[in-house]
Short mmCIF file of C-alpha atoms in Angstrom, two decimals:
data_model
loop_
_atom_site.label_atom_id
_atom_site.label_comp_id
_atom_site.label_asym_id
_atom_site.label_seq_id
_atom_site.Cartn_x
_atom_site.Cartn_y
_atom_site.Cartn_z
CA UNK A 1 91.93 108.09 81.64
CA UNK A 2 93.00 108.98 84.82
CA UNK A 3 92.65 105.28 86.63
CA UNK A 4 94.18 104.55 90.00
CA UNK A 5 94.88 101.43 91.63
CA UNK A 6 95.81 100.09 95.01
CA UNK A 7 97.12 97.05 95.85
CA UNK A 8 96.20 95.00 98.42
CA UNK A 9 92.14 95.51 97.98
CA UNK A 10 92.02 94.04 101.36
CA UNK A 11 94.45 92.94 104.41
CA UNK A 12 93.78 91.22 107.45
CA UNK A 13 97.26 91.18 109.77
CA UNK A 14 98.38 90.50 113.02
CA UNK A 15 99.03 93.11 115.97
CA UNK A 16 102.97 94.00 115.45
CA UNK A 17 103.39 93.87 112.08
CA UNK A 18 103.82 95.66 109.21
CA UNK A 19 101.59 96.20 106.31
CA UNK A 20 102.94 98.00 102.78
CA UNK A 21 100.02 99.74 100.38
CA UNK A 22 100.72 100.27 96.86
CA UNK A 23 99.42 103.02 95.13
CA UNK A 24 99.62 103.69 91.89
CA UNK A 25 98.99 105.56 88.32
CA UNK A 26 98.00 103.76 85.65
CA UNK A 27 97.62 106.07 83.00
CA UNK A 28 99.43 109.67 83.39
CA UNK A 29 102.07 110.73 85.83
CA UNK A 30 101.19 112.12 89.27
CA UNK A 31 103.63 113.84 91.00
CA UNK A 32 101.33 114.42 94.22
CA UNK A 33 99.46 111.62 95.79
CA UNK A 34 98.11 111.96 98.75
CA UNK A 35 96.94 109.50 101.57
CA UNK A 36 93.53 109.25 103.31
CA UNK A 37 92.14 107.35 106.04
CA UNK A 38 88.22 106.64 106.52
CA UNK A 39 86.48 105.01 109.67
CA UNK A 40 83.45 103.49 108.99
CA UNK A 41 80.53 106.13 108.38
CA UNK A 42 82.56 108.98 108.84
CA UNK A 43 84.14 111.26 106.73
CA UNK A 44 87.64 111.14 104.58
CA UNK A 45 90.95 112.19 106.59
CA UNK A 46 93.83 113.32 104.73
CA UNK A 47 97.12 111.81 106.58
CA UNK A 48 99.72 113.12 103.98
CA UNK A 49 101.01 114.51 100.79
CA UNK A 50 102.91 112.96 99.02
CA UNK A 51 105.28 114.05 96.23
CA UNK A 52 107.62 112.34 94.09
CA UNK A 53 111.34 112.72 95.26
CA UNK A 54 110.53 114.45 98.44
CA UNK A 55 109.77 113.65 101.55
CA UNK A 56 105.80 113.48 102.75
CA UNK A 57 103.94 116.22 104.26
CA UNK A 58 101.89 114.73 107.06
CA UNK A 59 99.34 116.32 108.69
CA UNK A 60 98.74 117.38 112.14
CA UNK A 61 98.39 114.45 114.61
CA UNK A 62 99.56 112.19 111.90
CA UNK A 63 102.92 109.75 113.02
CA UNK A 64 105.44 109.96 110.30
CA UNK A 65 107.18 107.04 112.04
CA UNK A 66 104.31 104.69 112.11
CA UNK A 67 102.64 106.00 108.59
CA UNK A 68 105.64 105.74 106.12
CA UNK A 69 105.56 106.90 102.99
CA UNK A 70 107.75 106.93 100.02
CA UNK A 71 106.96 108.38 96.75
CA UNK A 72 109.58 106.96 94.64
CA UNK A 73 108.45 107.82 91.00
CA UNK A 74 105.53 109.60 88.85
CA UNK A 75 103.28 106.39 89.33
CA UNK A 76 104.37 105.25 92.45
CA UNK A 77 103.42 105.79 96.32
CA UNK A 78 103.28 103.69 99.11
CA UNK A 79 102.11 103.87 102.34
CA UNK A 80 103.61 101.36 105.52
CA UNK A 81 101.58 101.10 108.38
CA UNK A 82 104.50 99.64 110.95
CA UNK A 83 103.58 98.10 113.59
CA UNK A 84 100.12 98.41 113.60
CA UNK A 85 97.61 97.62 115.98
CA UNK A 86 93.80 96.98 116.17
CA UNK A 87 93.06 100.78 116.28
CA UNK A 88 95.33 101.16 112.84
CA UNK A 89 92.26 99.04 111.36
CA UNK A 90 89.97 101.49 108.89
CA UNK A 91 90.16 102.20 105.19
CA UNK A 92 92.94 103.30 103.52
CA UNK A 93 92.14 105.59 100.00
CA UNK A 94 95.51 106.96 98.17
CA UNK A 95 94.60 109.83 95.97
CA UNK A 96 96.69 111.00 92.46
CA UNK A 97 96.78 114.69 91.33
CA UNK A 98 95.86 114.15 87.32
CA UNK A 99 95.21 116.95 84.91
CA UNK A 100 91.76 117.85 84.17
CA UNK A 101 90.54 119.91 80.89
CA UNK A 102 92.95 123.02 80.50
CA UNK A 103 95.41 124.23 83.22
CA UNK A 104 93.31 122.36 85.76
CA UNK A 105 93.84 119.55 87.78
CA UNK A 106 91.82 117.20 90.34
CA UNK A 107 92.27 114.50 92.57
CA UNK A 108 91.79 110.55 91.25
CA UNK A 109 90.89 107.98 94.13
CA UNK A 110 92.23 104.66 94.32
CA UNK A 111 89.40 102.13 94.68
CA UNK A 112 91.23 101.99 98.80
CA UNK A 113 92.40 98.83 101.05
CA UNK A 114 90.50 97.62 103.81
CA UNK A 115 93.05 97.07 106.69
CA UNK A 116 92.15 94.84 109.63
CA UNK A 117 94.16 94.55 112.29
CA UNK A 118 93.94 91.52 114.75
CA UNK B 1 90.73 127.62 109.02
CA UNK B 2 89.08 126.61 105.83
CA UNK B 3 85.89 124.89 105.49
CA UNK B 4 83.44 122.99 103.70
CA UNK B 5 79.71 123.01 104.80
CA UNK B 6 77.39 120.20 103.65
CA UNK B 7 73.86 119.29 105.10
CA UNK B 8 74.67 115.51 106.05
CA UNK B 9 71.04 114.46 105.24
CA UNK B 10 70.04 112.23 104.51
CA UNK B 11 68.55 113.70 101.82
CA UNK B 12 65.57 111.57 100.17
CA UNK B 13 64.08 112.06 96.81
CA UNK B 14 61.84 109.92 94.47
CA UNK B 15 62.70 108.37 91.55
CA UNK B 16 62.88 110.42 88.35
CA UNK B 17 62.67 113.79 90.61
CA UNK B 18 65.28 116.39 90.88
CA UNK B 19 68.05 116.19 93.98
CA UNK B 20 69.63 119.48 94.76
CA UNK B 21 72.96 119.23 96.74
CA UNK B 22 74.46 122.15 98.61
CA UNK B 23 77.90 123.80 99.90
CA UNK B 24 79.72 126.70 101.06
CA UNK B 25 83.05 127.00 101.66
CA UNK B 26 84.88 129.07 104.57
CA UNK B 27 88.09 130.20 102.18
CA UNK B 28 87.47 133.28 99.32
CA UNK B 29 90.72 132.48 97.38
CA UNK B 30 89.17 129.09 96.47
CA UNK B 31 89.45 128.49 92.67
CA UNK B 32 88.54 124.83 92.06
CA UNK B 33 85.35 123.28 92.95
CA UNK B 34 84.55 119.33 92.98
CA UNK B 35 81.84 116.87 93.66
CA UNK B 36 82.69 113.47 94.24
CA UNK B 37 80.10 110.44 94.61
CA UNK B 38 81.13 107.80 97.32
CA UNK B 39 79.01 104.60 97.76
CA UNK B 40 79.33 103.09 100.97
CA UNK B 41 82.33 100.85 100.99
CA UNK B 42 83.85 102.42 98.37
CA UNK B 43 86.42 104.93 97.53
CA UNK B 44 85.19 108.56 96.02
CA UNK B 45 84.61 109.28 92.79
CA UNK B 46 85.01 112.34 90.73
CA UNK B 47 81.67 113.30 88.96
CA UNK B 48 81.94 117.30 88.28
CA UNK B 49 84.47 119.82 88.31
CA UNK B 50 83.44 123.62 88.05
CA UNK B 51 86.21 126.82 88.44
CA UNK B 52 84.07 129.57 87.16
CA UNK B 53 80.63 131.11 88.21
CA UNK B 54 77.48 129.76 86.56
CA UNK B 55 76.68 126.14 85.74
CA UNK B 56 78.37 123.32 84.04
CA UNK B 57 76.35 120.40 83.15
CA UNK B 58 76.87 116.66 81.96
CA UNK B 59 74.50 114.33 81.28
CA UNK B 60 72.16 114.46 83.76
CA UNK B 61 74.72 116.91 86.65
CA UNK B 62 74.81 120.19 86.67
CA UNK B 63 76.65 121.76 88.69
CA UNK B 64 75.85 125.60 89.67
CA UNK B 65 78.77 128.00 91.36
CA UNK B 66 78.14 131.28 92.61
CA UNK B 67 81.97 132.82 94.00
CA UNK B 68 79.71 135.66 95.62
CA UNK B 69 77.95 134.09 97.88
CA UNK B 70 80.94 131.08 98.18
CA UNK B 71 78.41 128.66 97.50
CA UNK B 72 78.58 125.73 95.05
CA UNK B 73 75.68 123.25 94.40
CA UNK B 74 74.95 119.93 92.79
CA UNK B 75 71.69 119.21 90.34
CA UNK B 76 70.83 115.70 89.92
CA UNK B 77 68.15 115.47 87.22
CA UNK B 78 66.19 112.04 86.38
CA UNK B 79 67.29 110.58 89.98
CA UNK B 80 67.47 106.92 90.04
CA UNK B 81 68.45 104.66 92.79
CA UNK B 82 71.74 103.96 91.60
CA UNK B 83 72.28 107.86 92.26
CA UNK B 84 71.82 106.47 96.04
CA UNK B 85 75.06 107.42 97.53
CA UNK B 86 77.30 109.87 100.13
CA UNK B 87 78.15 113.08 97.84
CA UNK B 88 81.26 115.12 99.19
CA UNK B 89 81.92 118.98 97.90
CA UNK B 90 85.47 119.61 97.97
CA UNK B 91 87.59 123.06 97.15
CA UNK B 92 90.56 123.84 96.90
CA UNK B 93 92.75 127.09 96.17
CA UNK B 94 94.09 126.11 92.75
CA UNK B 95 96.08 123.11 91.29
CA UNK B 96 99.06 123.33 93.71
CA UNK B 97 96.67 122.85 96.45
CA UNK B 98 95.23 119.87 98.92
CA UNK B 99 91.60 119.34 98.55
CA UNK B 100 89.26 120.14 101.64
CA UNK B 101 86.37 118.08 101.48
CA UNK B 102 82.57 118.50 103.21
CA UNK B 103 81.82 115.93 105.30
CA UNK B 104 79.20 114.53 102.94
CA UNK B 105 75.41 114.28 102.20
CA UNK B 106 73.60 111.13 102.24
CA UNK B 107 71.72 110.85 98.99
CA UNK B 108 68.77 108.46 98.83
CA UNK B 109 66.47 107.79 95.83
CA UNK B 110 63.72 105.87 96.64
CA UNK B 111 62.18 103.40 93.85
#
């Protein structure tokens, strides 16, 4: 249980345009996702909460205009990178709140999307 | 500000030996306690969870929590080199809450 997938794996795009990441939850219903960014050998950034039916919490230094994100159902997030740039290039890991043994919960990781940016 | 303390390493152990990996945390009111395993290239990877004090094991984890001294630490018994990997401590302040993750340490288990 608790499997998360992204979709693309991997995107290579040109400077300008606009890429959409799917993120989803395959087998139980996440009403928070959240969004992470990771430049090579460093550690994992959180960019945003995200919870169904609301709008996205970003976090400081984060560009709600140029990170979009839109959590439209229980299994559902996605994050648009508009009109990205070479510096937008790094990896992109969506995260799903699932419910652990008991009352707990943790965070699921998305096996992430490689965005290059030419 | 809360934080999450984690010797980067890299941390280098022999095969079938014992790795011990440490955190504290900044925050008291931190409930929930979680080690994730990252390879490089890859996204993380849940391995243990632990919300109360004393140790919680499975398989060949344990992980030990002391609330006291906010201090949380990860046993890896039997090391082999496909336990070679970044391992990040992360806390949070109960379910409703964001995750704040250590920056990592390096785990290498050397044939």
């Amino acid at each position: 249980g608790a499997v998360v997938s992204q979709h693309p794996s991997r995107v290579i795009c040109k400077s300008g345009t606009s890429v959409k990441i799917e993120c989803r939850s395959l087998d139980f219903q996440a009403t928070t996702m959240f969004w992470y960014r990771q430049f090579p050998k460093k550690s994992l950034m959180l960019m945003a909460t995200s919870n169904e039916g609301s709008k996205a919490t970003y976090e400081q230094g984060v560009e709600k205009d140029k990170f979009l994100i839109n959590h439209a159902s229980l299994t559902l997030s996605t994050l648009t990178v508009t009109s990205a740039h070479p510096e937008d290039s790094s990896f992109y890991i969506c995260s799903a709140r699932g419910v652990l043994a008991g009352d707990h919960s943790g965070e699921f990781f998305g096996p992430g999307t490689r965005l290059t940016v030419l | 500000q809360k934080e999450v303390e984690q010797n980067s390493g890299p941390l280098s152990v022999p095969e079938g030996a014992i790795a011990s990996l440490n955190c504290t945390y900044s925050d008291r009111v931190s409930q929930s306690f979680f080690w994730y395993r990252q390879y490089s290239g890859k996204s993380p990877e849940l391995i243990m969870s632990i919300y109360s004090n004393g140790d919680k094991e499975d398989g060949r984890f344990t992980a030990q929590l002391n609330k006291a001294s906010q201090y949380v630490s990860l046993l890896i018994r039997d090391s082999q080199p496909s336990d070679s990997a970044t391992y990040l401590c992360a806390v949070n302040e109960g379910s409703n809450y964001k995750l704040t993750f250590g920056k990592g340490t390096l785990l290498t288990v050397n044939p």
